[in-house]
CSV table of C-alpha atoms in Angstrom, one decimal:
chain,number,residue,atom,x,y,z
I,1,MET,CA,109.9,-39.6,125.6
I,2,THR,CA,108.7,-43.5,124.1
I,3,ALA,CA,105.6,-45.6,125.4
I,4,PRO,CA,105.2,-46.7,128.2
I,5,ASP,CA,105.0,-50.3,129.0
I,6,ILE,CA,101.7,-50.4,130.5
I,7,THR,CA,102.0,-54.3,131.9
I,8,ALA,CA,104.4,-53.1,134.3
I,9,CYS,CA,102.9,-50.9,136.6
I,10,PRO,CA,99.9,-52.3,137.9
I,11,VAL,CA,99.2,-48.6,139.9
I,12,ILE,CA,99.0,-46.3,137.2
I,13,ALA,CA,98.5,-42.4,139.8
I,14,ALA,CA,95.9,-40.3,138.6
I,15,VAL,CA,97.0,-36.7,139.1
I,16,LYS,CA,93.5,-33.6,139.5
I,17,ASN,CA,96.2,-30.7,141.3
I,18,GLU,CA,99.1,-30.1,142.1
I,19,ALA,CA,99.4,-31.5,144.9
I,20,GLN,CA,99.0,-35.4,143.7
I,21,LEU,CA,101.8,-34.1,141.1
I,22,ALA,CA,104.4,-33.7,143.7
I,23,ARG,CA,103.1,-36.3,145.3
I,24,ALA,CA,103.4,-38.6,142.5
I,25,LEU,CA,106.3,-37.9,140.8
I,26,GLU,CA,107.8,-39.5,144.4
I,27,SER,CA,105.9,-42.1,143.8
I,28,GLU,CA,107.2,-45.9,142.7
I,29,CYS,CA,104.2,-44.9,140.1
I,30,GLU,CA,106.1,-45.2,137.1
I,31,VAL,CA,103.4,-43.4,134.4
I,32,VAL,CA,101.8,-40.5,135.9
I,33,PHE,CA,97.6,-39.5,134.4
I,34,LEU,CA,97.9,-36.3,134.6
I,35,LEU,CA,93.9,-34.9,134.8
I,36,PHE,CA,94.5,-31.5,135.1
I,37,GLY,CA,96.1,-28.0,133.2
I,38,ASP,CA,95.2,-26.0,131.1
I,39,ILE,CA,96.3,-23.4,128.0
I,40,LEU,CA,99.3,-22.7,129.4
I,41,SER,CA,99.9,-25.2,132.1
I,42,ILE,CA,100.9,-28.2,130.6
I,43,ALA,CA,103.7,-27.4,128.5
I,44,GLU,CA,105.0,-27.5,132.4
I,45,LEU,CA,103.4,-30.5,134.0
I,46,THR,CA,105.0,-32.6,131.2
I,47,GLN,CA,107.7,-31.3,131.0
I,48,ARG,CA,108.0,-31.7,134.7
I,49,THR,CA,107.0,-35.0,134.8
I,50,ALA,CA,109.0,-36.2,132.3
I,51,ASP,CA,112.3,-34.6,134.3
I,52,ALA,CA,111.5,-37.1,137.8
I,53,GLY,CA,111.4,-40.1,135.0
I,54,LYS,CA,108.3,-40.7,135.2
I,55,TYR,CA,105.9,-40.9,131.8
I,56,PRO,CA,103.2,-38.2,131.2
I,57,VAL,CA,100.3,-39.7,129.9
I,58,VAL,CA,97.6,-36.3,129.4
I,59,HIS,CA,93.7,-37.1,129.5
I,60,LEU,CA,92.4,-34.4,127.1
I,61,ASP,CA,89.3,-34.0,127.3
I,62,LEU,CA,89.9,-32.7,131.0
I,63,ILE,CA,93.2,-29.6,129.5
I,64,ALA,CA,91.1,-26.1,129.7
I,65,GLY,CA,91.0,-24.4,126.8
I,66,LEU,CA,91.6,-27.4,124.4
I,67,SER,CA,88.5,-28.2,122.4
I,68,PRO,CA,88.1,-31.9,121.1
I,69,ARG,CA,90.3,-31.3,117.2
I,70,GLU,CA,92.6,-32.6,116.3
I,71,ILE,CA,94.5,-29.6,116.2
I,72,ALA,CA,94.4,-30.4,119.7
I,73,VAL,CA,96.0,-33.8,119.7
I,74,ASP,CA,99.2,-31.9,117.5
I,75,PHE,CA,99.4,-29.1,120.6
I,76,ILE,CA,99.9,-31.7,122.8
I,77,ALA,CA,101.8,-34.3,120.2
I,78,LYS,CA,104.7,-30.9,118.7
I,79,THR,CA,104.8,-28.2,122.4
I,80,THR,CA,104.4,-31.1,125.6
I,81,CYS,CA,106.6,-34.0,126.9
I,82,ALA,CA,103.2,-35.9,126.7
I,83,CYS,CA,103.8,-39.4,125.4
I,84,GLY,CA,100.5,-40.4,126.0
I,85,LEU,CA,97.1,-38.8,124.9
I,86,ILE,CA,93.8,-39.7,127.7
I,87,SER,CA,90.0,-39.0,125.5
I,88,THR,CA,86.6,-40.4,125.5
I,89,ARG,CA,87.1,-39.2,122.1
I,90,PRO,CA,87.9,-42.5,118.9
I,91,ALA,CA,88.5,-39.2,116.6
I,92,LEU,CA,91.0,-38.3,119.3
I,93,ILE,CA,92.9,-41.1,119.8
I,94,ARG,CA,93.3,-41.9,116.2
I,95,ARG,CA,94.1,-38.8,115.5
I,96,ALA,CA,96.9,-39.4,118.9
I,97,LYS,CA,98.0,-42.9,116.9
I,98,GLU,CA,98.9,-40.8,113.6
I,99,LEU,CA,101.4,-38.4,115.8
I,100,GLY,CA,102.9,-41.7,117.7
I,101,LEU,CA,101.4,-41.1,120.8
I,102,PHE,CA,100.8,-43.9,123.0
I,103,THR,CA,96.9,-44.1,123.0
I,104,VAL,CA,94.1,-44.5,125.7
I,105,LEU,CA,90.4,-44.8,124.8
I,106,ARG,CA,88.4,-43.7,128.1
I,107,VAL,CA,84.5,-46.1,128.2
I,108,PHE,CA,82.8,-44.7,131.2
I,109,VAL,CA,80.6,-48.2,130.6
I,110,ILE,CA,76.9,-47.3,131.4
I,111,ASP,CA,74.4,-49.8,130.1
I,112,SER,CA,74.5,-52.0,127.2
I,113,MET,CA,74.5,-50.2,125.0
I,114,ALA,CA,78.9,-49.3,126.2
I,115,LEU,CA,80.0,-52.7,126.9
I,116,GLU,CA,78.6,-53.7,122.9
I,117,ASN,CA,80.1,-50.1,120.9
I,118,ILE,CA,84.1,-51.2,122.6
I,119,ALA,CA,84.8,-53.8,120.4
I,120,ARG,CA,83.6,-50.9,117.8
I,121,ASP,CA,86.0,-48.2,118.9
I,122,ARG,CA,89.4,-51.0,118.4
I,123,ALA,CA,88.1,-52.1,115.0
I,124,LEU,CA,87.6,-48.3,114.1
I,125,VAL,CA,90.7,-46.4,115.8
I,126,GLU,CA,93.0,-49.1,117.6
I,127,PRO,CA,94.3,-47.3,121.6
I,128,ASP,CA,97.2,-48.9,122.6
I,129,VAL,CA,94.5,-49.8,125.4
I,130,PHE,CA,91.3,-49.2,127.0
I,131,GLU,CA,90.3,-47.8,129.8
I,132,ILE,CA,87.7,-48.7,131.2
I,133,LEU,CA,84.9,-47.0,134.1
I,134,PRO,CA,84.1,-47.4,136.4
I,135,GLY,CA,87.2,-49.7,137.6
I,136,VAL,CA,85.0,-52.2,140.4
I,137,MET,CA,83.2,-54.6,138.0
I,138,PRO,CA,85.3,-57.5,137.9
I,139,ASP,CA,82.4,-59.4,136.0
I,140,VAL,CA,82.4,-57.0,133.5
I,141,LEU,CA,85.8,-56.8,133.4
I,142,ARG,CA,86.6,-60.2,132.2
I,143,ARG,CA,83.5,-59.9,130.0
I,144,ILE,CA,85.3,-57.0,128.4
I,145,CYS,CA,88.6,-58.9,128.1
I,146,ALA,CA,87.9,-62.2,127.0
I,147,SER,CA,86.4,-60.9,124.0
I,148,ILE,CA,89.3,-58.4,123.2
I,149,SER,CA,93.5,-58.1,122.4
I,150,THR,CA,93.9,-55.0,123.1
I,151,PRO,CA,95.2,-54.3,126.9
I,152,VAL,CA,92.4,-53.3,128.9
I,153,ILE,CA,93.0,-50.8,132.8
I,154,ALA,CA,90.7,-50.7,135.2
I,155,GLY,CA,90.4,-47.1,137.1
I,156,GLY,CA,87.0,-44.9,138.9
I,157,LEU,CA,86.5,-45.4,142.3
I,158,LEU,CA,89.2,-47.6,142.6
I,159,SER,CA,89.6,-47.1,146.5
I,160,GLN,CA,90.8,-50.4,148.1
I,161,LYS,CA,93.1,-52.9,147.3
I,162,LYS,CA,90.3,-55.5,147.3
I,163,ASP,CA,89.5,-53.5,144.8
I,164,VAL,CA,92.6,-53.7,143.2
I,165,LEU,CA,92.8,-57.2,143.3
I,166,ALA,CA,89.4,-58.1,141.6
I,167,ALA,CA,90.3,-55.5,138.8
I,168,LEU,CA,93.6,-57.5,138.3
I,169,ASP,CA,92.4,-60.9,138.3
I,170,ALA,CA,89.6,-60.5,136.6
I,171,GLY,CA,91.6,-59.4,133.3
I,172,ALA,CA,93.3,-55.7,134.0
I,173,VAL,CA,96.9,-55.4,133.0
I,174,ALA,CA,96.0,-52.6,135.6
I,175,VAL,CA,94.7,-49.3,137.4
I,176,SER,CA,94.5,-45.8,137.5
I,177,THR,CA,93.3,-43.9,140.7
I,178,THR,CA,94.0,-41.3,142.5
I,179,ASP,CA,93.6,-43.0,145.9
I,180,GLU,CA,97.6,-42.1,147.0
I,181,ALA,CA,97.4,-45.3,149.5
I,182,LEU,CA,97.2,-47.4,147.2
I,183,TRP,CA,101.0,-45.9,145.3
I,184,ARG,CA,102.0,-46.0,148.3
I,185,ALA,CA,100.8,-48.7,150.3
I,186,ARG,CA,101.6,-50.5,147.4
I,187,ASN,CA,104.9,-49.6,145.5
I,188,ILE,CA,106.7,-48.9,148.6
I,189,ALA,CA,105.4,-50.2,152.8
I,190,ALA,CA,104.9,-53.5,151.1
I,191,PRO,CA,108.5,-54.0,149.2
I,192,LYS,CA,110.7,-52.1,152.4
I,193,ASN,CA,108.4,-54.5,154.1
I,194,ALA,CA,109.6,-57.7,152.8
I,195,GLN,CA,113.3,-56.7,152.9
I,196,ARG,CA,113.0,-56.1,156.5
I,197,LEU,CA,111.3,-59.6,157.2
I,198,GLY,CA,114.0,-61.3,154.1
I,199,VAL,CA,111.1,-62.4,151.7
I,200,LYS,CA,112.5,-63.0,148.8
I,201,THR,CA,109.4,-62.1,146.3
I,202,PRO,CA,110.1,-60.3,143.3
I,203,CYS,CA,109.7,-56.6,145.2
I,204,ALA,CA,111.7,-58.4,148.0
I,205,VAL,CA,114.8,-58.8,146.0
I,206,LYS,CA,114.5,-55.7,142.9
I,207,GLY,CA,112.6,-53.5,146.4
I,208,ASP,CA,111.1,-50.9,143.8
I,209,ARG,CA,107.7,-51.5,143.1
I,210,CYS,CA,104.8,-53.8,143.0
I,211,TYR,CA,105.2,-57.4,140.6
I,212,ASP,CA,101.8,-57.9,141.3
I,213,CYS,CA,103.7,-61.9,142.4
I,214,LYS,CA,101.2,-64.7,143.2
I,215,SER,CA,104.4,-65.6,145.4
I,216,PRO,CA,103.6,-68.3,149.1
I,217,GLN,CA,105.4,-65.0,150.4
I,218,ARG,CA,103.5,-62.4,149.4
I,219,ILE,CA,102.8,-59.4,152.0
I,220,CYS,CA,101.0,-57.2,150.2
I,221,ARG,CA,96.9,-59.3,150.4
I,222,GLY,CA,95.3,-57.1,152.2
I,223,LEU,CA,94.4,-53.2,152.7
I,224,VAL,CA,91.8,-52.3,155.3
I,225,VAL,CA,90.4,-48.8,155.2
I,226,LEU,CA,88.4,-47.1,157.9
I,227,TRP,CA,86.3,-44.8,156.4
I,228,GLU,CA,84.8,-43.7,160.1
I,229,ALA,CA,84.5,-45.7,163.2
I,230,VAL,CA,83.2,-49.2,163.2
I,231,LYS,CA,79.4,-49.6,165.0
I,232,GLY,CA,79.4,-51.2,168.1
I,233,CYS,CA,82.8,-50.6,168.6
I,234,GLU,CA,84.9,-47.6,170.2
I,235,THR,CA,86.9,-46.2,167.8
I,236,GLU,CA,90.6,-43.9,169.2
I,237,VAL,CA,93.2,-41.9,168.1
I,238,VAL,CA,96.3,-41.9,168.3
I,239,LEU,CA,98.4,-39.1,166.6
I,240,VAL,CA,102.2,-40.1,167.1
I,241,ASP,CA,104.8,-36.8,166.3
I,242,GLU,CA,107.2,-38.7,164.3
I,243,ALA,CA,108.0,-40.9,160.3
I,244,LEU,CA,107.2,-44.2,161.5
I,245,GLY,CA,106.6,-47.0,158.3
I,246,TYR,CA,106.9,-46.9,155.2
């Protein structure tokens, strides 16, 4: 399978279990980051993902039974349907590039040293993209995107639409998230509602996914998430036993 065009996939489904994978395969997300599995199941997981028309990208560090060695990269490349590989280890990313896999170097920016190492890793490894965690630091993301030419994905702690928009505005080409509500709100509900309202946004015309457009008719301008009752406000929950909306 060819490498994905990350710039055309602004929301990437990151899945941590079988249930999430099943829902991701039914979503409009084109790229799926597999953050679970083991040496016995990873071939079948990537096969299912590819059969659904998605791009399976395996997080090697999270696959049980595989050691952090180059032979593990060879195993993924030769025995699975993975089109790409994620790792925090530059040596494994280098080997994946040698084998023709799409490469994602995941970096946890926990201090200034980690920030400084990004430029060094880019020169030594040249991954296809960096995944920067946590993704809720738009000022840091903006600094990183301005300092390197390698595309950047934001990931980690992205649970609200405003976080996604802030990351993209800072220069990230895409975001990876395990929050299924964001997959659906952006790539399913918004395009269908745009078509229903008769607007001429790219998502309404093509009807497939969000294009993160700047159209004045854009309808997905905000997403409100209530984690619990608002202080000082009475909250009533109504359960409707039928499918409504999108």
